[in-house]
XYZ file of C-alpha atoms in Angstrom:
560
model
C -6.590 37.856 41.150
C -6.733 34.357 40.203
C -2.839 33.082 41.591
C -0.634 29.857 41.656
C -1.674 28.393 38.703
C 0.636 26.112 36.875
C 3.547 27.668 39.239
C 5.090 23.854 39.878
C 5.199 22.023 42.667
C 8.347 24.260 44.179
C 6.556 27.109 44.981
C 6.997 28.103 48.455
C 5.381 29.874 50.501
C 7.979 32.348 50.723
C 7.680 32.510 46.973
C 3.880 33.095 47.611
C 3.975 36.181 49.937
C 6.553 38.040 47.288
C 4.510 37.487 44.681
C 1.562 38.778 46.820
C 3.076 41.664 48.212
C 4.059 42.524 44.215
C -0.106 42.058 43.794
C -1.075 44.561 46.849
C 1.168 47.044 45.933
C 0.080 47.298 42.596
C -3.594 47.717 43.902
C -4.944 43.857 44.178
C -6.897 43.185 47.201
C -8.546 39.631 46.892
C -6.872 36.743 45.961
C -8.060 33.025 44.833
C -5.419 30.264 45.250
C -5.499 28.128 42.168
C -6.073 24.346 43.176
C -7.056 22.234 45.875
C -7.246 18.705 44.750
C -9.016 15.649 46.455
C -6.852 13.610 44.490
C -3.313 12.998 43.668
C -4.003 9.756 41.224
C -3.606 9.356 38.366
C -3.000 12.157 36.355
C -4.402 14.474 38.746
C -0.950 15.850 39.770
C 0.476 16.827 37.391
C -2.396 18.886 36.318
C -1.699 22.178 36.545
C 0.259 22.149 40.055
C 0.545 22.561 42.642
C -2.392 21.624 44.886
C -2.092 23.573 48.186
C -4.239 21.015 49.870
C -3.639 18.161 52.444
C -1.114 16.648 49.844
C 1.177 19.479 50.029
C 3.974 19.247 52.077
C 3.610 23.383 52.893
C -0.499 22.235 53.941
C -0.015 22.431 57.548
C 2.203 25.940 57.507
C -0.463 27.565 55.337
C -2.441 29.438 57.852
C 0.528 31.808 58.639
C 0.096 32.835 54.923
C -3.481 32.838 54.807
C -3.885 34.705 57.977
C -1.185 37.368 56.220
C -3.380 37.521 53.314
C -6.682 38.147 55.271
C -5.270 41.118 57.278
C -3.856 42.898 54.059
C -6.949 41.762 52.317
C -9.145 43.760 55.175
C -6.987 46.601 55.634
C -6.804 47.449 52.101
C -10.072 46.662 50.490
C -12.263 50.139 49.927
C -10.969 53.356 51.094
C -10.120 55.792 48.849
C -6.764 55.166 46.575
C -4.597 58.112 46.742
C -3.216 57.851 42.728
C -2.133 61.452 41.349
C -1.619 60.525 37.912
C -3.690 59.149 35.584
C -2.188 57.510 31.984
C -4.561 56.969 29.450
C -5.095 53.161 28.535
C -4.061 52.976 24.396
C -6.531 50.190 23.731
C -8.019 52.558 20.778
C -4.953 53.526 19.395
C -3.451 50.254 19.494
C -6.980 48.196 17.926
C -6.889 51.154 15.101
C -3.275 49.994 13.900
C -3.268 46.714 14.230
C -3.383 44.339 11.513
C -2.912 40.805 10.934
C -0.273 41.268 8.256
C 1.284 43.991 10.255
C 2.128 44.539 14.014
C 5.161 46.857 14.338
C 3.231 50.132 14.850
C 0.807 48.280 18.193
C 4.567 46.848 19.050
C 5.517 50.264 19.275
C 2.687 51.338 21.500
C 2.697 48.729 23.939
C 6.560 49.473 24.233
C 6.237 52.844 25.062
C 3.334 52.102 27.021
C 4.609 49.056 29.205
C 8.602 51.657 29.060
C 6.612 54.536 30.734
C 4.225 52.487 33.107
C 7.782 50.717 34.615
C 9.571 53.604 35.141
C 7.016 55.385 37.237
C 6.821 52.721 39.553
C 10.399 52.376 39.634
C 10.264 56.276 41.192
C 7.409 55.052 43.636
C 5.392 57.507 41.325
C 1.545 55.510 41.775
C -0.769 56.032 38.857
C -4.282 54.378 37.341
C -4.996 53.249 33.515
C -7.820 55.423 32.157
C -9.448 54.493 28.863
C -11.002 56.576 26.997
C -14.620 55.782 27.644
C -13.515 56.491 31.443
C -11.890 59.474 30.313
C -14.777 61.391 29.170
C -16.757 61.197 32.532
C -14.435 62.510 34.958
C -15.143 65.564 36.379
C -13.096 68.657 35.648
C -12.722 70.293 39.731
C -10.991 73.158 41.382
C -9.595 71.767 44.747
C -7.976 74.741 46.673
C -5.243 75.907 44.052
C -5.189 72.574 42.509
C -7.199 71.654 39.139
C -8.088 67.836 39.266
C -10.025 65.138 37.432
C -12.165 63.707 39.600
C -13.306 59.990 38.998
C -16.658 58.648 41.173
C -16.643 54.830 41.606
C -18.845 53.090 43.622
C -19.843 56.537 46.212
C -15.485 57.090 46.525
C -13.222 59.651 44.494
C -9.973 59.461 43.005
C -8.638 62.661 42.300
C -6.014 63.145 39.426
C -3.419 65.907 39.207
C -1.783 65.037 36.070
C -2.894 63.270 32.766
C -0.179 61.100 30.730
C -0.764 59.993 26.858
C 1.789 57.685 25.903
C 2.315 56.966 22.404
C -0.731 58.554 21.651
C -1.320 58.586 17.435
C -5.108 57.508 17.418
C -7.545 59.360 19.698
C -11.258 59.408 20.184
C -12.405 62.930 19.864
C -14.358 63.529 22.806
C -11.491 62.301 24.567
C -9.271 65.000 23.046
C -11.869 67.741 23.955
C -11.746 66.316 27.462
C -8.307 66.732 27.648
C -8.544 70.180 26.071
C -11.220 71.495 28.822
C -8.461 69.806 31.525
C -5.646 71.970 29.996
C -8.170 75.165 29.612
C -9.582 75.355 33.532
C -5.615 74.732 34.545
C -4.885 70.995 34.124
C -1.547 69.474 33.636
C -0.953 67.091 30.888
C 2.386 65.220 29.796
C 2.625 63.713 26.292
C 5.403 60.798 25.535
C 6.543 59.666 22.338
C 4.391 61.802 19.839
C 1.281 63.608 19.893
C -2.206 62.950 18.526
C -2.503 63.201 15.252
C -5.949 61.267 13.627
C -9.406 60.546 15.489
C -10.735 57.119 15.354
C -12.556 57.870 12.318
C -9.468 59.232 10.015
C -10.442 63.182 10.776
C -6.836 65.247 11.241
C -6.868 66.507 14.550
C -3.825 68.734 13.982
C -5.706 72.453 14.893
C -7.474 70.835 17.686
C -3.950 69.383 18.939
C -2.641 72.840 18.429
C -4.880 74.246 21.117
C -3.034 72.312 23.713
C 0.288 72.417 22.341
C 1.258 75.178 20.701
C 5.165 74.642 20.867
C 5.555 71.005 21.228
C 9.340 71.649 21.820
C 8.416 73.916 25.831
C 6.141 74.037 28.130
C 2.870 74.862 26.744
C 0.383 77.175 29.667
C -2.500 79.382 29.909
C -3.711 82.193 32.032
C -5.681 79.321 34.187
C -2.014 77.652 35.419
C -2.856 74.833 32.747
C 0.548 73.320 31.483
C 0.898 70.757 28.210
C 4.329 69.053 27.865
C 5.724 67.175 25.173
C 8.250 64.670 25.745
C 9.621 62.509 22.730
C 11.780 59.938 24.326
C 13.880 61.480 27.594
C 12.561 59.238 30.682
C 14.339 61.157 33.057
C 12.970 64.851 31.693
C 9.685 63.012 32.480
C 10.696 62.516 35.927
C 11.743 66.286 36.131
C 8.745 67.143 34.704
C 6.450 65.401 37.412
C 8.407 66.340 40.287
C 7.910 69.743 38.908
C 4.313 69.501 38.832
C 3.348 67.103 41.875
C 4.368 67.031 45.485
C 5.177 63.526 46.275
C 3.558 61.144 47.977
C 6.475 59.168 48.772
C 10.104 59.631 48.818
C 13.279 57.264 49.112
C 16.697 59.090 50.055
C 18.632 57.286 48.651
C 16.346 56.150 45.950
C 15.673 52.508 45.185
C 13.747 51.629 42.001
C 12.232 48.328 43.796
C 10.152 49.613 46.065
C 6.379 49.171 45.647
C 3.965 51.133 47.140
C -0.113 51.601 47.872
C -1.426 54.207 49.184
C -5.237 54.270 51.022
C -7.657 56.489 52.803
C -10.010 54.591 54.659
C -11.778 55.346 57.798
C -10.119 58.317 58.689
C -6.412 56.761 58.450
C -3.916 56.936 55.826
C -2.599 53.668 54.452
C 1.197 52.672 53.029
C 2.006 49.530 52.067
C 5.521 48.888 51.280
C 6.820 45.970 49.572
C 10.978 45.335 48.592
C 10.546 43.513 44.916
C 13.712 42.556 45.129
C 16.123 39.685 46.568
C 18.609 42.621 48.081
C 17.902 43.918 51.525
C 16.891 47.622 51.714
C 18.248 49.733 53.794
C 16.551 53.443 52.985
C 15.122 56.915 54.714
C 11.739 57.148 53.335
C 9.798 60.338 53.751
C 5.554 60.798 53.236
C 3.713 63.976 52.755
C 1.991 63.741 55.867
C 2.141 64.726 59.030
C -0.302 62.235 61.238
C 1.365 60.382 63.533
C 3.017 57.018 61.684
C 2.079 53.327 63.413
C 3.520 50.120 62.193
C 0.868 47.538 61.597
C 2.556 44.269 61.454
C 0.370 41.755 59.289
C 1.953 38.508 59.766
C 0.594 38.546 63.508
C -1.392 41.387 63.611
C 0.184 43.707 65.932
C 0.313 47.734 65.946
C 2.972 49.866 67.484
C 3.431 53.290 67.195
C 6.435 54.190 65.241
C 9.735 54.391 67.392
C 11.587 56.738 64.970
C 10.984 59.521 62.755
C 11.207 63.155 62.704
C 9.289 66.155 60.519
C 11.069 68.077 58.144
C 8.511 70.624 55.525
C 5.538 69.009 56.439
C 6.988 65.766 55.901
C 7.312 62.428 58.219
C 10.427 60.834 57.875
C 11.113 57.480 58.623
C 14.145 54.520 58.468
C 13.096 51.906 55.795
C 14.321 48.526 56.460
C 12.880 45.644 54.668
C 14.378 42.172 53.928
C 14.757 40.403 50.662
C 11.322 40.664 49.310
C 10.328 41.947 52.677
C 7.039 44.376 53.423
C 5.478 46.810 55.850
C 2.389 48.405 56.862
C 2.732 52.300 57.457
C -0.465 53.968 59.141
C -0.737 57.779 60.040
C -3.240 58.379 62.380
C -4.471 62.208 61.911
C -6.062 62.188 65.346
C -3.138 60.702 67.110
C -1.589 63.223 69.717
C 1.763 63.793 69.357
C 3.642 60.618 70.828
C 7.623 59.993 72.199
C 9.393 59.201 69.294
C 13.250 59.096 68.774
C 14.370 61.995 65.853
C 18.020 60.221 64.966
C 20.326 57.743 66.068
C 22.305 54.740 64.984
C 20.554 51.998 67.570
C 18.029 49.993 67.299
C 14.899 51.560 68.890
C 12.660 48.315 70.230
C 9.920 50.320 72.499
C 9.155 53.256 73.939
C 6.610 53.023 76.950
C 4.694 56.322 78.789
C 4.044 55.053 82.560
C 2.705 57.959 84.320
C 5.107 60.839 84.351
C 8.303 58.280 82.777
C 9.408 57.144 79.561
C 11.322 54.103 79.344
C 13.474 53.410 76.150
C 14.686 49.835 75.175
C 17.461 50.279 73.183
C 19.987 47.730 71.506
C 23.212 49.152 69.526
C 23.697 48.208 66.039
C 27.607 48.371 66.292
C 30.526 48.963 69.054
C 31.812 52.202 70.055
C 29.743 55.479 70.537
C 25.553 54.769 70.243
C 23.363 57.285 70.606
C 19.724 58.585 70.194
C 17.805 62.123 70.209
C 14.256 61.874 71.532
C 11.572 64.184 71.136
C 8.964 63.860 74.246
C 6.376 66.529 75.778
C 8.150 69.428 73.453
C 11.586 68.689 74.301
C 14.616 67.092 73.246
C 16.427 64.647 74.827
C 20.043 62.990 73.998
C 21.315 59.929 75.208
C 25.052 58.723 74.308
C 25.966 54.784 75.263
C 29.157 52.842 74.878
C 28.779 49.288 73.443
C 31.052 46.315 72.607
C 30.462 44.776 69.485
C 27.690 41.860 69.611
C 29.598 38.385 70.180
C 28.994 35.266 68.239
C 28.280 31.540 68.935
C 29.086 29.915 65.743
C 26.884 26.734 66.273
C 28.884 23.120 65.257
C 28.006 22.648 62.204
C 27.642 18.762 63.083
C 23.501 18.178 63.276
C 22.110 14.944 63.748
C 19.422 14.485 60.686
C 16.371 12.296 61.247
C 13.742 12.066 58.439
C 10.349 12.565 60.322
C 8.559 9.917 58.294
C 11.612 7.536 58.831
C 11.807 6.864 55.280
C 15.686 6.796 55.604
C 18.174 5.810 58.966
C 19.550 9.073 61.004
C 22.795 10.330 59.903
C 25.397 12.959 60.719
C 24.869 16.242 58.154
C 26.421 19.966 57.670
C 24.735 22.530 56.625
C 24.118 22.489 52.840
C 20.830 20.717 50.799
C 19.978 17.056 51.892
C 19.822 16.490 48.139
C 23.765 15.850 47.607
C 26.130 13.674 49.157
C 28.036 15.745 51.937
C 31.262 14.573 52.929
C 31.626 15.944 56.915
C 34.894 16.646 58.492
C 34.875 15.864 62.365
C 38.018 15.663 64.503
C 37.897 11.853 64.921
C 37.850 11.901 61.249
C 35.323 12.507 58.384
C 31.922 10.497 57.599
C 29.211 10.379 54.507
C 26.080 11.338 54.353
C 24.152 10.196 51.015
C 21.980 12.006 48.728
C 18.104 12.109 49.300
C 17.699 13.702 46.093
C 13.797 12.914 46.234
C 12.848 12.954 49.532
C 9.752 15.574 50.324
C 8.572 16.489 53.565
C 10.250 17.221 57.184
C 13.692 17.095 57.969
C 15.065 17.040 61.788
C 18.355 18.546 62.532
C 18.924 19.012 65.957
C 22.503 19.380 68.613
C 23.401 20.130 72.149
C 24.954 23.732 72.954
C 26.588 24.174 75.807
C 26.186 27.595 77.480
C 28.341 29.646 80.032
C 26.540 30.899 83.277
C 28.499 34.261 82.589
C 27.179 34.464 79.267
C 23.272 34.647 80.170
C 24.137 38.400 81.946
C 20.758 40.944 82.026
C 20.172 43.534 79.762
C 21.209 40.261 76.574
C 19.473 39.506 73.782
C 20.075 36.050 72.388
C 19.068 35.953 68.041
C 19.501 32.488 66.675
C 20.031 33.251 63.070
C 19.935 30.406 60.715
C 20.456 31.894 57.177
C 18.851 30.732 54.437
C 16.467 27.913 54.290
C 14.727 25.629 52.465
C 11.794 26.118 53.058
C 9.665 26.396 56.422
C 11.690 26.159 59.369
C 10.568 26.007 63.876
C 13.180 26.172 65.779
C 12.566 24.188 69.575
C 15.061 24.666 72.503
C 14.868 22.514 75.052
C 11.819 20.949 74.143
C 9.886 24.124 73.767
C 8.462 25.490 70.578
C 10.459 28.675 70.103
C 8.452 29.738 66.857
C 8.350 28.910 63.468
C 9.340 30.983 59.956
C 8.043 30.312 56.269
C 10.237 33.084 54.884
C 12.657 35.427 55.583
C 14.171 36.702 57.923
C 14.659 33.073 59.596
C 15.927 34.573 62.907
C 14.413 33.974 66.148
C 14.655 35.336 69.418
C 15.511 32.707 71.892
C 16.614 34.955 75.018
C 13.503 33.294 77.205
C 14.331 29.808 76.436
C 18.249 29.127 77.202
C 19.770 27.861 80.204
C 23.207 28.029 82.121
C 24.288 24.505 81.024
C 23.552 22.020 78.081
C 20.827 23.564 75.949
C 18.832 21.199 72.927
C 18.432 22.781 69.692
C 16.066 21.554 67.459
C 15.616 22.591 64.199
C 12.823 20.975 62.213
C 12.876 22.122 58.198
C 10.533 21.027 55.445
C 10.899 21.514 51.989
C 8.125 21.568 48.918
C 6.774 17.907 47.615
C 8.473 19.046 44.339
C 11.809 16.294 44.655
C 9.172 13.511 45.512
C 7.596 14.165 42.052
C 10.995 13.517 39.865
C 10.097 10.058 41.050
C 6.980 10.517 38.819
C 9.340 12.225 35.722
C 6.227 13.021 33.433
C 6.137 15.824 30.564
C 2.702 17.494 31.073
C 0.535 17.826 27.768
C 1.737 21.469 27.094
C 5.724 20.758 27.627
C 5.708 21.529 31.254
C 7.877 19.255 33.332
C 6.834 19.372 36.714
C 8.920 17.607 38.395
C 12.346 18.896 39.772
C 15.118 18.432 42.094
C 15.186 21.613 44.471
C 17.878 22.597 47.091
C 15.998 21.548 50.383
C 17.026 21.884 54.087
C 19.667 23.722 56.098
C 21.493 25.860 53.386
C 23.778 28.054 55.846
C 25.701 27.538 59.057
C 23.861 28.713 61.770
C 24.892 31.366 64.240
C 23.503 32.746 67.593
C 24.060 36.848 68.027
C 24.104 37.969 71.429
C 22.953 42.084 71.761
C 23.593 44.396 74.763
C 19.805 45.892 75.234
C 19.739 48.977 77.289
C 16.810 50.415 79.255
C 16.828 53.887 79.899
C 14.156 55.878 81.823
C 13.296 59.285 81.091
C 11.502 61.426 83.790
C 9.547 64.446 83.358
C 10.272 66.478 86.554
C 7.429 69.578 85.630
């Protein structure tokens, strides 16, 4: 997929990875990024921005979402898509009722169509287009007590437990007959909105329709186990319908209609990825119809880790879903995985679980004060752990930073948080200062501030977050003149445990936004209405806060 295009030069790069996680979760694997200019003169940029080359103020920080890109890329090109519903694609229908004086009955399709397609994936319920060219070459196939169409592509199978026809007026013939062998050797087939009624060529299809659907108002079956349903309008009997019909694949409890999902075979593993559409944290249980042992494959760096916590329940792996705004996650299940230590419940945070010889040693950090706890499964038995915690305390950080432009385009100055667009008017107990607008100022901002930090605060067994909120739009964070790490979307929080000291501690936050407030300088109305310049937000948005967490080791020992 061809992306970027004529997105403006505000797209970030958090901006990118949403849209990209939207992309692979819907079944893209390959991107192109749209522009890389050698030029900015003229009228070179303002055609069809942005340019994600050297120009770019986000040029440098674009590794860390090209590397992201590659690893998905890898990981979820060929395989074997696990998709157990098939919809057939109304091209036909839609070209046979068409007109140029005349659109309302093609409106009417493509509304059902794009109505029926949305709320499947809003129930994590995966699915492929079939048209009806496609249609007619699948192979009809008895898999254990299931009856599936089979579709061969490129020496890989899909196989499809259930056939959809939304909308469905105008049908080609053989693709009716192809439904109406499904339905006789036990297929299940749904149809939404109405049923077929003429074949391309005008010929009434009405006994041939009757063959499947007999009473359009119940469920239609045969003495194969074949079931027809017709549905005029009722989403949610749909729903019903499918869950009837299907085991699922994937499961939120509770449910959460913006949650994407993938799901892969390839090289004897079985492939999730999870992506939150949305700008609202999730915070779900999310259960799979497998039993292999569940890894988490992080692809911004690369890492694996076997999953902490989960626990079985009917042959079915149930994990804690926690994803940030827009956030993803790689799920792999490993069929050839012995079983590992895992944690069943509990209300910590579970960071690592470690088998040295015949111990186990748990790190553990509480999520809130009073009574923690955690059951863990290890070896065949259960063990349960109960730990008393104080809430996490807080070092609300000045909000006082001294602001130096990196290019020195403009003098230092005193500024809050808040964008470096606007005038900020900053309160200080000697009395209050300006800072002025820099309402087109692109590029690197330098906020930095000296924290001074108790000896008795910097106890073992403490975990130091420094959690800066929202920002616009890349952000590293450097402490004491060390690079601590850098962020180019959310969450912007950073561990920074290894790099404090007893004492007077530098914190250096260094911020840039997108080149798009440099290009209101250039106001210009592109050929097609477009205006591409704009005035964005940029900087330090929230006050900035460091967390401290009690972490807890524990160490299990197996005395057999």
């Amino acid at each position: 997929c061809e992306v970027f295009g004529a997105y403006g030069w505000d797209v970030t790069l958090q901006k990118m990875k949403a849209v990209t996680d939207w992309l692979f979760s819907r079944g893209v694997n390959r991107l192109l990024l749209s522009s890389f200019y050698f030029t900015m003169e003229g009228d070179w940029q303002f055609e069809i921005p942005p340019s994600l080359f050297y120009q770019n103020t986000l040029w440098r920080y674009l590794p860390n979402y090209t590397d992201y890109v590659q690893r998905l890329s890898f990981i979820l090109s060929g395989g074997r898509n696990v998709t157990p519903i098939a919809m057939l694609y109304p091209n036909k229908n839609v070209q046979a009722v068409l007109t140029p004086l005349d659109e309302k009955l093609a409106d009417q399709v493509d509304s059902a169509f794009i109505g029926l397609s949305n709320f499947l994936l809003s129930h994590q319920l995966d699915f492929d287009y079939l048209d009806e060219e496609t249609l007619n070459k699948v192979e009809i196939k008895q898999v254990e007590d299931k009856v599936i169409l089979r579709l061969n592509q490129n020496d890989f199978w899909i196989d499809y437990e259930l056939l959809l026809l939304p909308l469905t007026k105008i049908i080609d013939e053989a693709a009716l007959q192809s439904i109406n062998n499904f339905y006789k050797r036990g297929g299940k087939i749904i149809a939404y909105g109405n049923l077929p009624q003429l074949s391309l060529e005008g010929v009434d299809l009405k006994n041939a329709v009757n063959k499947i659907w007999r009473d359009p108002a119940g469920a239609n079956t045969n003495e194969n186990g074949g079931m027809a349903f017709f549905n005029k309008s009722n989403l949610d009997s749909i729903y019903s319908i499918i869950e009837s019909c299907l085991i699922a694949d994937l499961r939120l409890e509770p449910p959460n209609k913006n949650i994407s999902f993938i799901h892969k075979i390839k090289d004897g593993l079985d492939i999730y990825f999870i992506s939150n559409n949305d700008s609202v944290p999730v915070k779900t249980n999310i259960s799979f119809s497998n039993i292999g042992t569940p890894q988490i494959w992080n692809a911004e760096d690369g890492t694996i880790a076997n999953a902490a916590q989960f626990h079985r329940e009917d042959d079915r792996t149930i994990l804690p879903l926690r994803l940030d705004r827009f956030g993803s996650l790689l799920i792999v299940f490993d069929q050839n995985e012995a079983n590992i230590p895992h944690v069943i419940k509990s209300n910590m945070n579970i960071k690592q679980l470690e088998v040295k010889g015949d111990s186990l040693f748990v790190c553990a950090s509480p999520i809130g004060d009073g009574e923690n706890f955690f059951v863990l499964s290890w070896q065949g038995k259960e063990f349960e752990k109960k730990l008393f915690a104080t809430p996490p305390e807080k070092i609300d950080l000045a909000d006082f930073w001294n602001f130096t432009p990196a290019d020195n385009s403009f003098p230092a100055e005193i500024r809050s948080a808040g964008t470096w667009t606007e005038e900020q008017t900053i309160k200080q107990p000697d009395g209050a200062t300006k800072a002025p607008a820099h309402p087109y100022f692109s590029g690197t901002g330098i906020y930095s501030q000296r924290l001074h930090l108790d000896k008795s605060l910097l106890k073992e067994n403490r975990k130091f977050m420094l959690e800066a909120g929202q920002i616009n739009d890349i952000i590293e964070v450097w402490l004491n003149g060390k690079k601590v790490g850098e962020r180019c979307w959310l969450p912007f929080s950073f561990d920074i445990t290894n790099y404090l000291k007893a004492g007077e501690n530098e914190i250096k936050l260094v911020i840039t936004n997108t080149p798009a407030n440099n290009y209101m300088l250039k106001h210009q109305q592109y050929r097609l209405g477009e205006n591409w310049g704009k005035i964005v937000p940029s900087g330090l948005m929230e006050k900035v806060k460091i967390s401290i967490y009690q972490s807890f080791n524990i160490v299990f020992v197996n005395k057999e």
